[in-house]
Amino acid sequence: MRMRSVLGIAKLRPVISGGACVLLAAGPALAEIKISGARITEGQLWVLGQADELNAPVTLDGAFEQTTDNRGRFEFRVVYHPATCIVTVK
């Protein structure tokens, strides 16, 4: 992934339904990340989004990692319920 300046902080547009989770971006962004959906359903945290980097790693709270597909899309579907209901995607 290419590095960007501090001015290129990730833009997140969380769409929350079902659960009350909040998504945050921490520090300078390496890629622009857009969140298209975030919910807790069937006991799983489900986060859908897209990054401007293809086939690149994306992490959720530094504990779960996915790789974007050839269109930059990613999906986390994990049994994970943070106590604060706030997660960081980068």
The first five atom37 places (N, CA, C, CB, O) and aatype in JSON, in Angstrom:
{
  "aatype": [12, 1, 12, 1, 15, 19, 10, 7, 9, 0, 11, 10, 1, 14, 19, 9, 15, 7, 7, 0, 4, 19, 10, 10, 0, 0, 7, 14, 0, 10, 0, 6, 9, 11, 9, 15, 7, 0, 1, 9, 16, 6, 7, 5, 10, 17, 19, 10, 7, 5, 0, 3, 6, 10, 2, 0, 14, 19, 16, 10, 3, 7, 0, 13, 6, 5, 16, 16, 3, 2, 1, 7, 1, 13, 6, 13, 1, 19, 19, 18, 8, 14, 0, 16, 4, 9, 19, 16, 19, 11],
  "atom_mask": [
    [1, 1, 1, 1, 1],
    [1, 1, 1, 1, 1],
    [1, 1, 1, 1, 1],
    [1, 1, 1, 1, 1],
    [1, 1, 1, 1, 1],
    [1, 1, 1, 1, 1],
    [1, 1, 1, 1, 1],
    [1, 1, 1, 0, 1],
    [1, 1, 1, 1, 1],
    [1, 1, 1, 1, 1],
    [1, 1, 1, 1, 1],
    [1, 1, 1, 1, 1],
    [1, 1, 1, 1, 1],
    [1, 1, 1, 1, 1],
    [1, 1, 1, 1, 1],
    [1, 1, 1, 1, 1],
    [1, 1, 1, 1, 1],
    [1, 1, 1, 0, 1],
    [1, 1, 1, 0, 1],
    [1, 1, 1, 1, 1],
    [1, 1, 1, 1, 1],
    [1, 1, 1, 1, 1],
    [1, 1, 1, 1, 1],
    [1, 1, 1, 1, 1],
    [1, 1, 1, 1, 1],
    [1, 1, 1, 1, 1],
    [1, 1, 1, 0, 1],
    [1, 1, 1, 1, 1],
    [1, 1, 1, 1, 1],
    [1, 1, 1, 1, 1],
    [1, 1, 1, 1, 1],
    [1, 1, 1, 1, 1],
    [1, 1, 1, 1, 1],
    [1, 1, 1, 1, 1],
    [1, 1, 1, 1, 1],
    [1, 1, 1, 1, 1],
    [1, 1, 1, 0, 1],
    [1, 1, 1, 1, 1],
    [1, 1, 1, 1, 1],
    [1, 1, 1, 1, 1],
    [1, 1, 1, 1, 1],
    [1, 1, 1, 1, 1],
    [1, 1, 1, 0, 1],
    [1, 1, 1, 1, 1],
    [1, 1, 1, 1, 1],
    [1, 1, 1, 1, 1],
    [1, 1, 1, 1, 1],
    [1, 1, 1, 1, 1],
    [1, 1, 1, 0, 1],
    [1, 1, 1, 1, 1],
    [1, 1, 1, 1, 1],
    [1, 1, 1, 1, 1],
    [1, 1, 1, 1, 1],
    [1, 1, 1, 1, 1],
    [1, 1, 1, 1, 1],
    [1, 1, 1, 1, 1],
    [1, 1, 1, 1, 1],
    [1, 1, 1, 1, 1],
    [1, 1, 1, 1, 1],
    [1, 1, 1, 1, 1],
    [1, 1, 1, 1, 1],
    [1, 1, 1, 0, 1],
    [1, 1, 1, 1, 1],
    [1, 1, 1, 1, 1],
    [1, 1, 1, 1, 1],
    [1, 1, 1, 1, 1],
    [1, 1, 1, 1, 1],
    [1, 1, 1, 1, 1],
    [1, 1, 1, 1, 1],
    [1, 1, 1, 1, 1],
    [1, 1, 1, 1, 1],
    [1, 1, 1, 0, 1],
    [1, 1, 1, 1, 1],
    [1, 1, 1, 1, 1],
    [1, 1, 1, 1, 1],
    [1, 1, 1, 1, 1],
    [1, 1, 1, 1, 1],
    [1, 1, 1, 1, 1],
    [1, 1, 1, 1, 1],
    [1, 1, 1, 1, 1],
    [1, 1, 1, 1, 1],
    [1, 1, 1, 1, 1],
    [1, 1, 1, 1, 1],
    [1, 1, 1, 1, 1],
    [1, 1, 1, 1, 1],
    [1, 1, 1, 1, 1],
    [1, 1, 1, 1, 1],
    [1, 1, 1, 1, 1],
    [1, 1, 1, 1, 1],
    [1, 1, 1, 1, 1]
  ],
  "atom_positions": [
    [[0.83, -1.18, 0.0], [0.0, 0.0, 0.0], [0.87, 1.23, 0.0], [-0.94, 0.01, 1.2], [1.96, 1.23, 0.57]],
    [[0.4, 2.27, -0.62], [1.19, 3.5, -0.65], [0.87, 4.35, 0.57], [0.93, 4.28, -1.94], [-0.25, 4.31, 1.09]],
    [[1.83, 5.12, 1.01], [1.66, 5.99, 2.16], [1.01, 7.29, 1.7], [3.03, 6.27, 2.86], [1.23, 7.74, 0.58]],
    [[0.22, 7.88, 2.56], [-0.38, 9.17, 2.27], [-0.07, 10.13, 3.41], [-1.91, 9.04, 2.07], [0.3, 9.7, 4.51]],
    [[-0.22, 11.4, 3.16], [0.06, 12.39, 4.19], [-1.03, 12.36, 5.25], [0.16, 13.79, 3.57], [-2.06, 11.72, 5.09]],
    [[-0.77, 13.07, 6.35], [-1.73, 13.17, 7.43], [-3.04, 13.77, 6.92], [-1.17, 14.0, 8.59], [-4.09, 13.5, 7.5]],
    [[-3.0, 14.56, 5.88], [-4.2, 15.18, 5.33], [-5.09, 14.16, 4.63], [-3.83, 16.29, 4.37], [-6.25, 14.45, 4.36]],
    [[-4.58, 12.97, 4.33], [-5.36, 11.95, 3.64], [-5.99, 10.98, 4.61], [0.0, 0.0, 0.0], [-5.98, 9.77, 4.37]],
    [[-6.55, 11.47, 5.71], [-7.16, 10.6, 6.71], [-8.38, 9.89, 6.11], [-7.57, 11.41, 7.97], [-9.15, 10.48, 5.36]],
    [[-8.53, 8.62, 6.45], [-9.59, 7.79, 5.88], [-10.96, 8.42, 6.09], [-9.56, 6.38, 6.48], [-11.26, 8.95, 7.16]],
    [[-11.76, 8.34, 5.06], [-13.13, 8.83, 5.15], [-14.02, 7.63, 5.4], [-13.55, 9.59, 3.86], [-14.06, 6.69, 4.61]],
    [[-14.75, 7.67, 6.51], [-15.64, 6.57, 6.85], [-17.07, 7.07, 6.82], [-15.29, 5.97, 8.23], [-17.39, 8.13, 7.37]],
    [[-17.92, 6.3, 6.18], [-19.34, 6.61, 6.18], [-20.08, 5.41, 6.75], [-19.84, 6.98, 4.74], [-20.58, 4.58, 5.99]],
    [[-20.15, 5.3, 8.07], [-20.8, 4.14, 8.65], [-22.3, 4.16, 8.42], [-20.5, 4.05, 10.13], [-22.93, 5.21, 8.57]],
    [[-22.85, 3.03, 8.07], [-24.29, 2.85, 7.99], [-24.6, 1.76, 9.0], [-24.77, 2.47, 6.52], [-24.21, 0.61, 8.83]],
    [[-25.3, 2.12, 10.04], [-25.51, 1.21, 11.14], [-26.98, 0.83, 11.2], [-25.05, 1.84, 12.48], [-27.86, 1.69, 11.23]],
    [[-27.24, -0.46, 11.22], [-28.6, -0.93, 11.39], [-28.56, -2.2, 12.24], [-29.3, -1.2, 10.02], [-27.67, -3.03, 12.06]],
    [[-29.47, -2.33, 13.11], [-29.51, -3.51, 13.96], [-28.71, -3.32, 15.23], [0.0, 0.0, 0.0], [-29.27, -3.44, 16.32]],
    [[-27.44, -3.04, 15.14], [-26.57, -2.83, 16.3], [-26.28, -1.36, 16.48], [0.0, 0.0, 0.0], [-26.7, -0.53, 15.68]],
    [[-25.58, -1.05, 17.53], [-25.24, 0.34, 17.81], [-23.73, 0.47, 17.85], [-25.86, 0.81, 19.14], [-23.18, 0.95, 18.84]],
    [[-23.05, 0.06, 16.8], [-21.6, 0.13, 16.76], [-21.14, 1.39, 16.05], [-21.02, -1.11, 16.07], [-21.86, 1.94, 15.21]],
    [[-19.95, 1.83, 16.38], [-19.36, 3.01, 15.77], [-18.03, 2.59, 15.16], [-19.17, 4.16, 16.8], [-17.3, 1.8, 15.76]],
    [[-17.71, 3.11, 13.98], [-16.45, 2.8, 13.31], [-15.56, 4.03, 13.32], [-16.7, 2.31, 11.87], [-16.02, 5.14, 13.06]],
    [[-14.29, 3.84, 13.61], [-13.34, 4.93, 13.67], [-12.12, 4.62, 12.82], [-12.92, 5.21, 15.12], [-11.79, 3.45, 12.61]],
    [[-11.47, 5.65, 12.33], [-10.18, 5.49, 11.65], [-9.13, 6.1, 12.56], [-10.17, 6.17, 10.22], [-9.34, 7.18, 13.12]],
    [[-8.02, 5.43, 12.72], [-6.98, 5.91, 13.63], [-5.76, 6.37, 12.87], [-6.6, 4.82, 14.63], [-5.26, 5.65, 12.0]],
    [[-5.27, 7.55, 13.18], [-4.01, 8.03, 12.62], [-4.08, 8.3, 11.13], [0.0, 0.0, 0.0], [-5.17, 8.3, 10.54]],
    [[-2.92, 8.52, 10.5], [-2.87, 8.77, 9.08], [-3.33, 7.54, 8.3], [-1.46, 9.19, 8.65], [-3.05, 6.4, 8.68]],
    [[-4.03, 7.8, 7.22], [-4.56, 6.69, 6.42], [-3.55, 6.21, 5.4], [-5.84, 7.11, 5.72], [-2.81, 6.99, 4.82]],
    [[-3.54, 4.91, 5.2], [-2.75, 4.33, 4.13], [-3.6, 4.2, 2.88], [-2.18, 2.98, 4.55], [-3.07, 4.21, 1.77]],
    [[-4.88, 4.07, 3.05], [-5.81, 3.98, 1.95], [-7.14, 4.58, 2.38], [-5.99, 2.5, 1.48], [-7.46, 4.59, 3.57]],
    [[-7.89, 5.08, 1.44], [-9.22, 5.58, 1.77], [-10.12, 4.37, 1.98], [-9.77, 6.52, 0.65], [-10.13, 3.45, 1.16]],
    [[-10.87, 4.37, 3.06], [-11.76, 3.28, 3.39], [-13.18, 3.83, 3.54], [-11.31, 2.56, 4.69], [-13.4, 4.81, 4.23]],
    [[-14.12, 3.19, 2.88], [-15.53, 3.56, 2.98], [-16.28, 2.37, 3.55], [-16.12, 4.0, 1.6], [-16.16, 1.25, 3.06]],
    [[-17.06, 2.63, 4.59], [-17.86, 1.59, 5.21], [-19.27, 1.7, 4.65], [-17.86, 1.72, 6.78], [-19.9, 2.75, 4.73]],
    [[-19.77, 0.6, 4.08], [-21.12, 0.63, 3.51], [-22.15, 0.0, 4.45], [-21.13, -0.09, 2.18], [-23.35, 0.21, 4.28]],
    [[-21.7, -0.77, 5.42], [-22.63, -1.36, 6.36], [-21.91, -1.91, 7.58], [0.0, 0.0, 0.0], [-20.8, -2.42, 7.48]],
    [[-22.57, -1.79, 8.73], [-22.03, -2.35, 9.98], [-23.21, -2.71, 10.85], [-21.07, -1.34, 10.71], [-24.08, -1.89, 11.12]],
    [[-23.23, -3.97, 11.3], [-24.33, -4.42, 12.14], [-23.93, -5.64, 12.94], [-25.57, -4.72, 11.3], [-22.98, -6.34, 12.59]],
    [[-24.65, -5.88, 13.99], [-24.51, -7.13, 14.72], [-25.76, -7.93, 14.38], [-24.36, -6.92, 16.29], [-26.88, -7.51, 14.65]],
    [[-25.55, -9.08, 13.78], [-26.65, -9.93, 13.37], [-26.28, -11.39, 13.57], [-27.04, -9.67, 11.91], [-25.15, -11.8, 13.29]],
    [[-27.22, -12.16, 14.06], [-27.01, -13.58, 14.32], [-25.76, -13.82, 15.18], [-26.87, -14.34, 13.0], [-25.05, -14.8, 15.0]],
    [[-25.51, -12.91, 16.14], [-24.39, -13.04, 17.06], [-23.04, -12.67, 16.48], [0.0, 0.0, 0.0], [-22.01, -12.86, 17.14]],
    [[-23.01, -12.13, 15.26], [-21.75, -11.76, 14.62], [-21.71, -10.28, 14.29], [-21.53, -12.59, 13.36], [-22.73, -9.68, 13.94]],
    [[-20.52, -9.7, 14.4], [-20.3, -8.34, 13.92], [-20.02, -8.45, 12.44], [-19.11, -7.62, 14.69], [-19.14, -9.2, 12.02]],
    [[-20.75, -7.7, 11.64], [-20.63, -7.77, 10.19], [-20.32, -6.36, 9.69], [-21.93, -8.35, 9.52], [-21.13, -5.45, 9.87]],
    [[-19.16, -6.19, 9.06], [-18.74, -4.89, 8.54], [-18.41, -5.07, 7.06], [-17.5, -4.32, 9.33], [-17.6, -5.93, 6.69]],
    [[-19.04, -4.27, 6.21], [-18.82, -4.3, 4.76], [-18.23, -2.97, 4.33], [-20.13, -4.6, 3.99], [-18.64, -1.92, 4.83]],
    [[-17.28, -3.0, 3.42], [-16.71, -1.75, 2.96], [-15.86, -1.89, 1.73], [0.0, 0.0, 0.0], [-15.78, -2.96, 1.12]],
    [[-15.22, -0.8, 1.36], [-14.38, -0.76, 0.18], [-13.2, 0.17, 0.44], [-15.19, -0.31, -1.07], [-13.35, 1.23, 1.05]],
    [[-12.03, -0.23, -0.04], [-10.82, 0.59, 0.06], [-10.35, 0.91, -1.35], [-9.69, -0.15, 0.88], [-10.7, 0.22, -2.3]],
    [[-9.55, 1.95, -1.47], [-9.06, 2.3, -2.81], [-7.87, 1.46, -3.24], [-8.69, 3.76, -2.85], [-7.37, 1.62, -4.35]],
    [[-7.41, 0.57, -2.37], [-6.31, -0.34, -2.7], [-6.88, -1.73, -2.99], [-5.26, -0.41, -1.54], [-7.7, -2.23, -2.23]],
    [[-6.45, -2.34, -4.08], [-6.88, -3.67, -4.45], [-5.98, -4.72, -3.82], [-6.9, -3.84, -5.98], [-4.77, -4.5, -3.7]],
    [[-6.55, -5.85, -3.41], [-5.79, -6.96, -2.82], [-4.87, -6.49, -1.68], [-4.95, -7.65, -3.89], [-3.72, -6.91, -1.59]],
    [[-5.4, -5.63, -0.83], [-4.62, -5.05, 0.26], [-5.22, -5.48, 1.61], [-4.59, -3.5, 0.16], [-6.42, -5.72, 1.7]],
    [[-4.39, -5.59, 2.66], [-4.91, -5.97, 3.97], [-5.71, -4.84, 4.62], [-3.76, -6.39, 4.89], [-5.37, -3.66, 4.5]],
    [[-6.78, -5.23, 5.31], [-7.61, -4.31, 6.09], [-7.78, -4.97, 7.44], [-9.01, -4.01, 5.39], [-8.06, -6.17, 7.51]],
    [[-7.63, -4.21, 8.54], [-7.76, -4.8, 9.86], [-8.93, -4.19, 10.63], [-6.46, -4.62, 10.66], [-9.29, -3.03, 10.43]],
    [[-9.49, -4.99, 11.49], [-10.58, -4.58, 12.37], [-10.07, -4.7, 13.79], [-11.88, -5.46, 12.14], [-9.77, -5.79, 14.26]],
    [[-9.96, -3.57, 14.47], [-9.46, -3.5, 15.85], [-8.1, -4.18, 16.04], [-10.47, -4.14, 16.78], [-7.8, -4.64, 17.14]],
    [[-7.31, -4.25, 15.01], [-5.98, -4.84, 15.1], [-6.0, -6.34, 15.39], [0.0, 0.0, 0.0], [-4.94, -6.94, 15.61]],
    [[-7.18, -6.95, 15.4], [-7.29, -8.36, 15.76], [-7.75, -9.25, 14.6], [-8.23, -8.51, 16.91], [-7.48, -10.45, 14.6]],
    [[-8.44, -8.68, 13.65], [-8.97, -9.46, 12.53], [-8.49, -8.83, 11.23], [-10.53, -9.52, 12.57], [-8.49, -7.6, 11.09]],
    [[-8.07, -9.65, 10.28], [-7.56, -9.12, 9.02], [-8.25, -9.78, 7.84], [-6.04, -9.32, 8.92], [-8.47, -11.0, 7.82]],
    [[-8.59, -8.97, 6.87], [-9.14, -9.44, 5.59], [-8.32, -8.77, 4.5], [-10.68, -9.1, 5.45], [-7.61, -7.8, 4.74]],
    [[-8.41, -9.3, 3.3], [-7.75, -8.71, 2.14], [-8.82, -8.23, 1.18], [-6.8, -9.73, 1.45], [-9.78, -8.95, 0.9]],
    [[-8.67, -7.02, 0.69], [-9.63, -6.51, -0.28], [-9.58, -7.36, -1.54], [-9.35, -5.02, -0.62], [-8.55, -7.94, -1.87]],
    [[-10.71, -7.43, -2.23], [-10.75, -8.22, -3.45], [-10.23, -7.39, -4.63], [-12.18, -8.73, -3.74], [-9.68, -6.31, -4.43]],
    [[-10.41, -7.89, -5.84], [-9.88, -7.18, -7.01], [-10.67, -5.93, -7.36], [-9.85, -8.11, -8.2], [-10.35, -5.24, -8.33]],
    [[-11.73, -5.63, -6.57], [-12.47, -4.37, -6.72], [-12.31, -3.49, -5.49], [-13.95, -4.65, -6.99], [-12.92, -2.42, -5.4]],
    [[-11.5, -3.94, -4.52], [-11.25, -3.17, -3.31], [-12.25, -3.43, -2.2], [0.0, 0.0, 0.0], [-12.17, -2.79, -1.15]],
    [[-13.17, -4.35, -2.4], [-14.19, -4.63, -1.39], [-13.68, -5.6, -0.32], [-15.44, -5.21, -2.06], [-12.82, -6.44, -0.59]],
    [[-14.22, -5.45, 0.89], [-13.88, -6.36, 1.98], [-15.1, -6.59, 2.85], [-12.7, -5.79, 2.82], [-16.06, -5.82, 2.81]],
    [[-15.05, -7.66, 3.63], [-16.14, -8.01, 4.53], [-15.58, -8.7, 5.76], [-17.18, -8.92, 3.82], [-14.8, -9.65, 5.66]],
    [[-15.97, -8.22, 6.92], [-15.66, -8.89, 8.17], [-16.97, -9.47, 8.68], [-15.01, -7.9, 9.23], [-17.99, -8.78, 8.73]],
    [[-16.95, -10.73, 9.05], [-18.1, -11.38, 9.67], [-17.52, -12.25, 10.78], [-18.96, -12.24, 8.62], [-17.14, -13.4, 10.56]],
    [[-17.46, -11.66, 11.98], [-16.75, -12.3, 13.08], [-17.6, -12.3, 14.35], [-15.42, -11.59, 13.34], [-18.42, -11.42, 14.57]],
    [[-17.38, -13.31, 15.19], [-18.01, -13.34, 16.5], [-17.16, -12.44, 17.39], [-18.12, -14.82, 17.08], [-16.13, -12.87, 17.93]],
    [[-17.59, -11.2, 17.53], [-16.81, -10.2, 18.25], [-17.77, -9.11, 18.68], [-15.65, -9.62, 17.37], [-18.48, -8.54, 17.85]],
    [[-17.8, -8.81, 19.96], [-18.67, -7.77, 20.5], [-17.87, -6.89, 21.44], [-19.89, -8.4, 21.24], [-17.79, -7.17, 22.63]],
    [[-17.25, -5.81, 20.92], [-16.45, -4.94, 21.79], [-17.32, -4.31, 22.88], [-15.76, -3.85, 20.96], [-18.47, -3.94, 22.63]],
    [[-16.76, -4.19, 24.05], [-17.5, -3.67, 25.21], [-18.07, -2.27, 24.95], [-16.59, -3.64, 26.43], [-19.16, -1.95, 25.41]],
    [[-17.34, -1.45, 24.22], [-17.79, -0.08, 23.95], [-18.62, 0.02, 22.67], [-16.58, 0.84, 23.85], [-19.17, 1.08, 22.37]],
    [[-18.71, -1.07, 21.94], [-19.41, -1.11, 20.66], [-18.8, -0.12, 19.66], [-20.9, -0.81, 20.86], [-19.49, 0.43, 18.81]],
    [[-17.5, 0.09, 19.8], [-16.74, 0.94, 18.87], [-15.58, 0.1, 18.33], [-16.22, 2.26, 19.57], [-14.85, -0.52, 19.09]],
    [[-15.42, 0.1, 17.0], [-14.32, -0.63, 16.38], [-13.54, 0.29, 15.46], [-14.85, -1.85, 15.6], [-14.06, 1.32, 15.01]],
    [[-12.31, -0.07, 15.19], [-11.46, 0.71, 14.28], [-11.11, -0.15, 13.07], [-10.16, 1.2, 15.01], [-10.67, -1.29, 13.21]],
    [[-11.32, 0.41, 11.91], [-10.98, -0.25, 10.64], [-9.87, 0.55, 10.0], [-12.22, -0.37, 9.69], [-9.98, 1.76, 9.81]],
    [[-8.76, -0.15, 9.66], [-7.68, 0.56, 8.97], [-6.95, -0.4, 8.05], [-6.69, 1.19, 9.97], [-6.0, -0.01, 7.38]]
  ]
}
